[in-house]
Amino acid sequence: MSALVTFENLTKRYSTGAAVDDLSFELAEGQVCGLLGPNGAGKTTAIRVLLGLARPTSGSTTLLGVSPGAPGFGNAVRKVGTLIEGPALFVRATARQNMQIEADSLGLNRSRAKIDDLLELVGLKDRAYTPCGSFSLGMKQRLGLAISLMGDPRLVVLDEPTNGLDPGGIVEIRQLIEKLPERGTTVLVSSHLLAEIQLMCDRAAILQRGKLIADGTISDLINGGGRAGYSVRVDPSLVEQAAATLGRVGLDSVPGDAGGLDVTGEIGNGKEISQPLAQAGIYVWELTPAKADLEQAFLRLTDESDRAKKVRMEPVSPVSADPVKEAVNAV
Amino acid sequence: MRSEWRKMTVLPTPKWTVVATVAAVLVAALIVAIAGAGEDNLALLMGIGLPTWIGSIVLGAWISGLEYGQRTMRRTLTRNPNRLSVIGNKLAVALLGGAGLTILATAIAIPLFSLASSGHELKVAASDTLNVGIGNLVNNVAYVIAGFSFGLFTRSMAGGMTVALAFFFVIDSLLTQIPVVGDYMLAAVSTEIFHAIVGNELVSSDSEVNLARAVAVSVLWLAVFVGLSTLRFVRTDVD
């Protein structure tokens, strides 16, 4: 498979610092690849350099084998559909007019049928003659996606396509993106919605402070960074003590929801968690097997995980100073 | 260029510019009908001139500033990454729009001014109106290019319009009052070109016209405007 996108030691520096720092990464044809990272990780900047909207400080990128500014880049970029930081729409024009402007930009003749097909695909055929300024954010994103698909692009680059959408809108956009490989379109999608990336992508690259910190298939990333484990709930006042107790028997834990702990490590069954806790006088309120996911992997691979580790490493007092809590715990 | 023309025809600003220009021509014709054209032909000169100057500035600033206001420049540049070509296409469409606006205003004014002045001693000849239209057609090239350049430079339609209007109607006009330097201001050379086209008699002027110098100075001014804004556009990252 040939690489449609390459980043080669790409660095983009602003006066405030490096937005992208020595990024090297390739995307082969036919993949749906996620570009992950917290806000400010450099995802959008990397995409802007790739598309020729910003100049690299050093390093290079290629899009369909051509670098920005090189002869043939215009032809290459016209085979790429883009949706960068929200849909770029002329809000006083109708959905159809926006599509026509795109068709004209691509030099497409007799684009009417194509426009109808795409509006149908994104569920906006009935609103084709409505000015898109009156659209909801979800409808605008769907129209942006339809525009990005004009001209049957080989590659679609989507930057935060689900930004600002409600859960229903997120599912709609995800389902649309999932259909793209069926049309022979390779997809590079950046997002910080990890569950969505996990559902729609074959592969992901994780950026943090402009650097690539992990790159692989979704299952590799999950297996490498997001091990299966258990979700444990104990008396909230004893969470830190529980984490320290589990740490002593070789289990990692990070604070989870509602005073719980997410425990990972070599765990045969739940007894390996409940027993050391009971021996330490901490009684388990709930013990639920947890499935490994991209979110866990991401947290482990980024600062969030570092912060969580710090919580785990903090010293805890062995005995509660509160006699009432102690009594409750004993019960 | 086709997509730029599509924007010109489907988006509202150019339509409203046409409406406002036509309305101004109609008002001018009404004034002529009531009060006559006057010996200095002020209603004729103002009726076609001023609205199409302003309209040309608006169209120029609109087509370059539009993409920044709508945040669509990234979309435009991912369809045509050659920024010089984007500027060329936009400028060509703006010039076509400015020319179309002036031709429309003139076409409406020719019969209307003749009719409106028919009840008065001083008649407005169709040929005079045509001459004024042609003079403005040439002059408006400068207004379109200036509006376009300032819109591109400020990355804002409103910013471009404001700077262009301030430049033409305040700064440039005031500087023409300075001896020698004033002769090289854009307003002064534009007026010379206009007078050369319409003839001094129609504009009640006896000033000497050096057309070659006026054209050369105008081209220089416009080259500076376009050059600076293009440089900024080509060298800057797009959000």
Coordinates of N, CA and C in Angstrom, one line a residue, chain A residues 163-277:
Chain A
N163 N -16.8 18.1 16.8 CA -16.7 19.2 17.8 C -18.1 19.9 18.0
G164 N -18.5 20.0 19.2 CA -19.7 20.8 19.5 C -21.0 20.1 19.2
L165 N -20.9 18.8 18.8 CA -22.1 18.1 18.5 C -22.7 17.4 19.7
D166 N -24.0 17.2 19.8 CA -24.6 16.5 20.8 C -24.4 15.0 20.5
P167 N -24.7 14.1 21.5 CA -24.4 12.7 21.3 C -25.1 12.1 20.0
G168 N -26.3 12.5 19.7 CA -26.9 12.1 18.4 C -26.1 12.5 17.2
G169 N -25.7 13.7 17.2 CA -24.9 14.3 16.1 C -23.6 13.6 16.0
I170 N -23.0 13.2 17.1 CA -21.7 12.5 17.0 C -21.9 11.2 16.4
V171 N -22.9 10.5 16.7 CA -23.2 9.2 16.1 C -23.4 9.3 14.6
E172 N -24.2 10.3 14.2 CA -24.5 10.5 12.8 C -23.2 10.7 12.0
I173 N -22.3 11.6 12.5 CA -21.1 11.9 11.8 C -20.2 10.6 11.8
R174 N -20.2 9.9 12.9 CA -19.4 8.7 13.0 C -19.8 7.7 11.9
Q175 N -21.2 7.5 11.8 CA -21.7 6.6 10.9 C -21.4 7.0 9.4
L176 N -21.4 8.3 9.2 CA -21.0 8.7 7.9 C -19.5 8.4 7.6
I177 N -18.7 8.7 8.5 CA -17.2 8.4 8.3 C -17.0 6.9 8.1
E178 N -17.7 6.1 8.9 CA -17.6 4.7 8.7 C -17.9 4.2 7.3
K179 N -18.8 4.9 6.6 CA -19.2 4.5 5.3 C -18.1 4.8 4.2
L180 N -17.2 5.8 4.6 CA -16.2 6.3 3.6 C -15.3 5.2 3.0
P181 N -14.8 4.3 3.8 CA -13.9 3.2 3.2 C -14.7 2.4 2.1
E182 N -16.0 2.3 2.3 CA -16.8 1.6 1.2 C -16.7 2.3 -0.1
R183 N -16.5 3.6 0.0 CA -16.4 4.4 -1.3 C -15.0 4.5 -1.8
G184 N -14.1 3.7 -1.1 CA -12.7 3.7 -1.5 C -11.9 5.0 -1.0
T185 N -12.4 5.6 0.0 CA -11.8 6.8 0.5 C -11.0 6.5 1.8
T186 N -9.7 7.0 1.8 CA -8.9 6.9 3.0 C -9.2 8.1 3.9
V187 N -9.2 7.8 5.2 CA -9.6 8.9 6.1 C -8.5 9.2 7.1
L188 N -8.2 10.4 7.3 CA -7.4 10.9 8.5 C -8.3 11.8 9.3
V189 N -8.6 11.3 10.5 CA -9.5 12.1 11.3 C -8.9 12.5 12.7
S190 N -8.9 13.7 13.0 CA -8.3 14.1 14.3 C -9.5 14.4 15.3
S191 N -9.2 14.0 16.5 CA -10.3 14.2 17.5 C -9.7 14.0 18.9
H192 N -10.4 14.5 19.9 CA -10.1 14.1 21.2 C -11.2 13.3 21.8
L193 N -12.2 12.9 21.0 CA -13.2 11.9 21.4 C -12.8 10.5 21.2
L194 N -12.2 9.9 22.2 CA -11.5 8.7 22.1 C -12.4 7.5 21.7
A195 N -13.5 7.5 22.4 CA -14.5 6.4 22.1 C -14.9 6.4 20.6
E196 N -15.1 7.6 20.1 CA -15.4 7.7 18.7 C -14.3 7.2 17.8
I197 N -13.1 7.6 18.1 CA -12.0 7.1 17.3 C -11.8 5.6 17.4
Q198 N -12.0 5.1 18.6 CA -11.9 3.6 18.8 C -12.9 2.9 17.9
L199 N -14.1 3.5 17.8 CA -15.2 2.9 17.0 C -15.0 3.0 15.5
M200 N -14.4 4.1 15.0 CA -14.4 4.3 13.6 C -13.0 4.0 12.9
C201 N -11.9 4.0 13.7 CA -10.6 3.9 13.1 C -10.0 2.5 13.2
D202 N -9.1 2.2 12.2 CA -8.3 1.0 12.2 C -7.0 1.3 13.0
R203 N -6.6 2.5 13.0 CA -5.3 2.9 13.5 C -5.3 4.3 14.1
A204 N -4.4 4.6 15.0 CA -4.4 5.9 15.6 C -2.9 6.3 15.9
A205 N -2.7 7.6 15.8 CA -1.4 8.2 16.2 C -1.8 9.1 17.3
I206 N -1.0 9.1 18.4 CA -1.3 10.0 19.5 C -0.2 11.1 19.6
L207 N -0.6 12.3 19.6 CA 0.3 13.4 19.7 C 0.1 14.1 21.1
Q208 N 1.2 14.5 21.6 CA 1.2 15.3 22.9 C 2.3 16.3 22.8
R209 N 1.9 17.6 23.1 CA 2.8 18.7 23.0 C 3.6 18.7 21.7
G210 N 2.9 18.3 20.6 CA 3.5 18.4 19.3 C 4.3 17.1 18.9
K211 N 4.5 16.2 19.9 CA 5.3 15.0 19.6 C 4.4 13.8 19.4
L212 N 4.9 12.9 18.6 CA 4.2 11.6 18.4 C 4.6 10.7 19.6
I213 N 3.7 10.3 20.4 CA 4.1 9.5 21.5 C 3.6 8.0 21.3
A214 N 2.7 7.8 20.4 CA 2.3 6.4 20.1 C 1.7 6.3 18.7
D215 N 1.8 5.2 18.0 CA 1.3 5.1 16.7 C 1.1 3.6 16.5
G216 N -0.1 3.1 16.1 CA -0.3 1.7 15.9 C -1.8 1.4 15.6
T217 N -2.1 0.2 15.5 CA -3.5 -0.2 15.3 C -4.2 0.1 16.6
I218 N -5.5 0.2 16.5 CA -6.3 0.5 17.8 C -6.1 -0.6 18.8
S219 N -6.1 -1.9 18.3 CA -5.9 -3.0 19.3 C -4.5 -3.0 19.9
D220 N -3.5 -2.7 19.1 CA -2.1 -2.6 19.6 C -2.0 -1.5 20.7
L221 N -2.7 -0.4 20.4 CA -2.6 0.7 21.4 C -3.3 0.3 22.7
I222 N -4.5 -0.3 22.5 CA -5.2 -0.7 23.7 C -4.4 -1.8 24.5
N223 N -3.9 -2.7 23.8 CA -3.2 -3.8 24.5 C -1.9 -3.3 25.1
G224 N -1.3 -2.3 24.5 CA 0.0 -1.7 25.0 C -0.3 -0.7 26.1
G225 N -1.3 0.0 26.1 CA -1.5 1.0 27.0 C -2.7 0.9 27.9
G226 N -3.7 0.2 27.4 CA -5.0 0.1 28.2 C -5.3 -1.3 28.6
R227 N -4.6 -1.8 29.5 CA -4.8 -3.2 29.9 C -6.2 -3.4 30.6
A228 N -6.7 -4.6 30.4 CA -8.0 -4.9 31.0 C -7.8 -5.0 32.5
G229 N -8.9 -4.7 33.2 CA -8.7 -4.8 34.7 C -10.1 -4.8 35.3
Y230 N -10.1 -4.2 36.5 CA -11.4 -4.1 37.3 C -11.6 -2.7 37.8
S231 N -12.9 -2.4 37.9 CA -13.3 -1.2 38.5 C -13.7 -1.5 40.0
V232 N -13.1 -0.9 40.9 CA -13.3 -1.2 42.4 C -13.9 0.0 43.1
R233 N -14.9 -0.2 43.9 CA -15.4 0.9 44.7 C -15.3 0.5 46.2
V234 N -14.7 1.4 46.9 CA -14.5 1.2 48.4 C -15.0 2.4 49.1
D235 N -14.9 2.5 50.4 CA -15.2 3.7 51.1 C -14.4 4.8 50.5
P236 N -15.0 5.9 50.1 CA -14.3 7.0 49.4 C -13.1 7.5 50.3
S237 N -13.2 7.5 51.6 CA -12.1 8.0 52.4 C -10.9 7.1 52.4
L238 N -11.1 5.9 51.9 CA -10.0 4.9 51.9 C -9.4 4.6 50.5
V239 N -9.8 5.5 49.5 CA -9.4 5.2 48.1 C -7.9 5.3 48.0
E240 N -7.2 6.3 48.6 CA -5.8 6.4 48.5 C -5.1 5.2 49.2
Q241 N -5.6 4.8 50.3 CA -5.1 3.7 51.1 C -5.2 2.4 50.3
A242 N -6.4 2.3 49.6 CA -6.6 1.1 48.8 C -5.6 1.0 47.6
A243 N -5.4 2.2 47.0 CA -4.5 2.3 45.9 C -3.1 1.8 46.3
A244 N -2.7 2.3 47.5 CA -1.3 2.0 48.0 C -1.3 0.5 48.3
T245 N -2.3 -0.1 48.9 CA -2.4 -1.5 49.2 C -2.2 -2.4 48.0
L246 N -3.0 -2.0 46.9 CA -2.9 -2.7 45.6 C -1.6 -2.5 45.0
G247 N -1.0 -1.4 45.2 CA 0.3 -1.1 44.6 C 1.4 -2.1 45.2
R248 N 1.2 -2.4 46.5 CA 2.2 -3.3 47.2 C 2.1 -4.7 46.7
V249 N 0.9 -5.1 46.1 CA 0.9 -6.4 45.5 C 1.0 -6.4 44.0
G250 N 1.5 -5.3 43.5 CA 1.9 -5.2 42.0 C 0.7 -4.8 41.1
L251 N -0.3 -4.2 41.6 CA -1.4 -3.8 40.8 C -1.4 -2.3 40.6
D252 N -1.6 -1.8 39.4 CA -1.7 -0.4 39.2 C -3.2 0.0 39.3
S253 N -3.3 1.2 39.9 CA -4.7 1.7 40.0 C -4.7 3.2 39.8
V254 N -5.8 3.7 39.2 CA -6.0 5.1 39.0 C -7.4 5.5 39.5
P255 N -7.6 6.7 40.0 CA -8.9 7.1 40.5 C -9.9 7.0 39.3
G256 N -11.0 6.3 39.6 CA -12.1 6.2 38.6 C -13.3 7.1 39.0
D257 N -14.4 6.6 38.5 CA -15.7 7.4 38.8 C -16.1 7.2 40.2
A258 N -16.8 8.2 40.8 CA -17.5 8.2 42.1 C -16.7 7.5 43.2
G259 N -15.5 7.9 43.3 CA -14.7 7.4 44.4 C -14.1 6.0 44.2
G260 N -14.2 5.6 43.0 CA -13.7 4.2 42.7 C -12.3 4.2 42.2
L261 N -11.8 3.0 41.9 CA -10.4 2.9 41.4 C -10.5 2.0 40.2
D262 N -9.7 2.4 39.2 CA -9.6 1.5 38.0 C -8.3 0.7 38.2
V263 N -8.4 -0.6 38.3 CA -7.2 -1.4 38.7 C -6.8 -2.2 37.5
T264 N -5.5 -2.2 37.2 CA -5.0 -3.0 36.1 C -3.7 -3.7 36.5
G265 N -3.4 -4.7 35.8 CA -2.2 -5.5 36.1 C -2.4 -7.0 35.8
E266 N -1.6 -7.9 36.3 CA -1.8 -9.3 36.0 C -2.8 -9.8 37.0
I267 N -4.1 -9.8 36.6 CA -5.2 -10.1 37.5 C -5.9 -11.4 37.0
G268 N -5.8 -12.4 37.7 CA -6.5 -13.7 37.3 C -8.0 -13.6 37.6
N269 N -8.4 -13.1 38.7 CA -9.8 -12.9 39.0 C -9.9 -11.9 40.1
G270 N -11.2 -11.6 40.5 CA -11.4 -10.5 41.4 C -10.9 -10.7 42.8
K271 N -10.7 -12.0 43.1 CA -10.1 -12.3 44.5 C -8.8 -11.7 44.7
E272 N -8.0 -11.5 43.6 CA -6.6 -11.0 43.7 C -6.7 -9.5 44.1
I273 N -7.9 -8.9 44.0 CA -8.0 -7.5 44.4 C -8.7 -7.4 45.8
S274 N -9.8 -8.2 45.9 CA -10.5 -8.1 47.2 C -9.8 -8.7 48.4
Q275 N -9.0 -9.7 48.2 CA -8.2 -10.3 49.3 C -7.2 -9.3 49.9
P276 N -6.3 -8.8 49.2 CA -5.4 -7.8 49.8 C -6.1 -6.6 50.5
L277 N -7.2 -6.2 49.8 CA -7.9 -5.1 50.4 C -8.5 -5.5 51.8

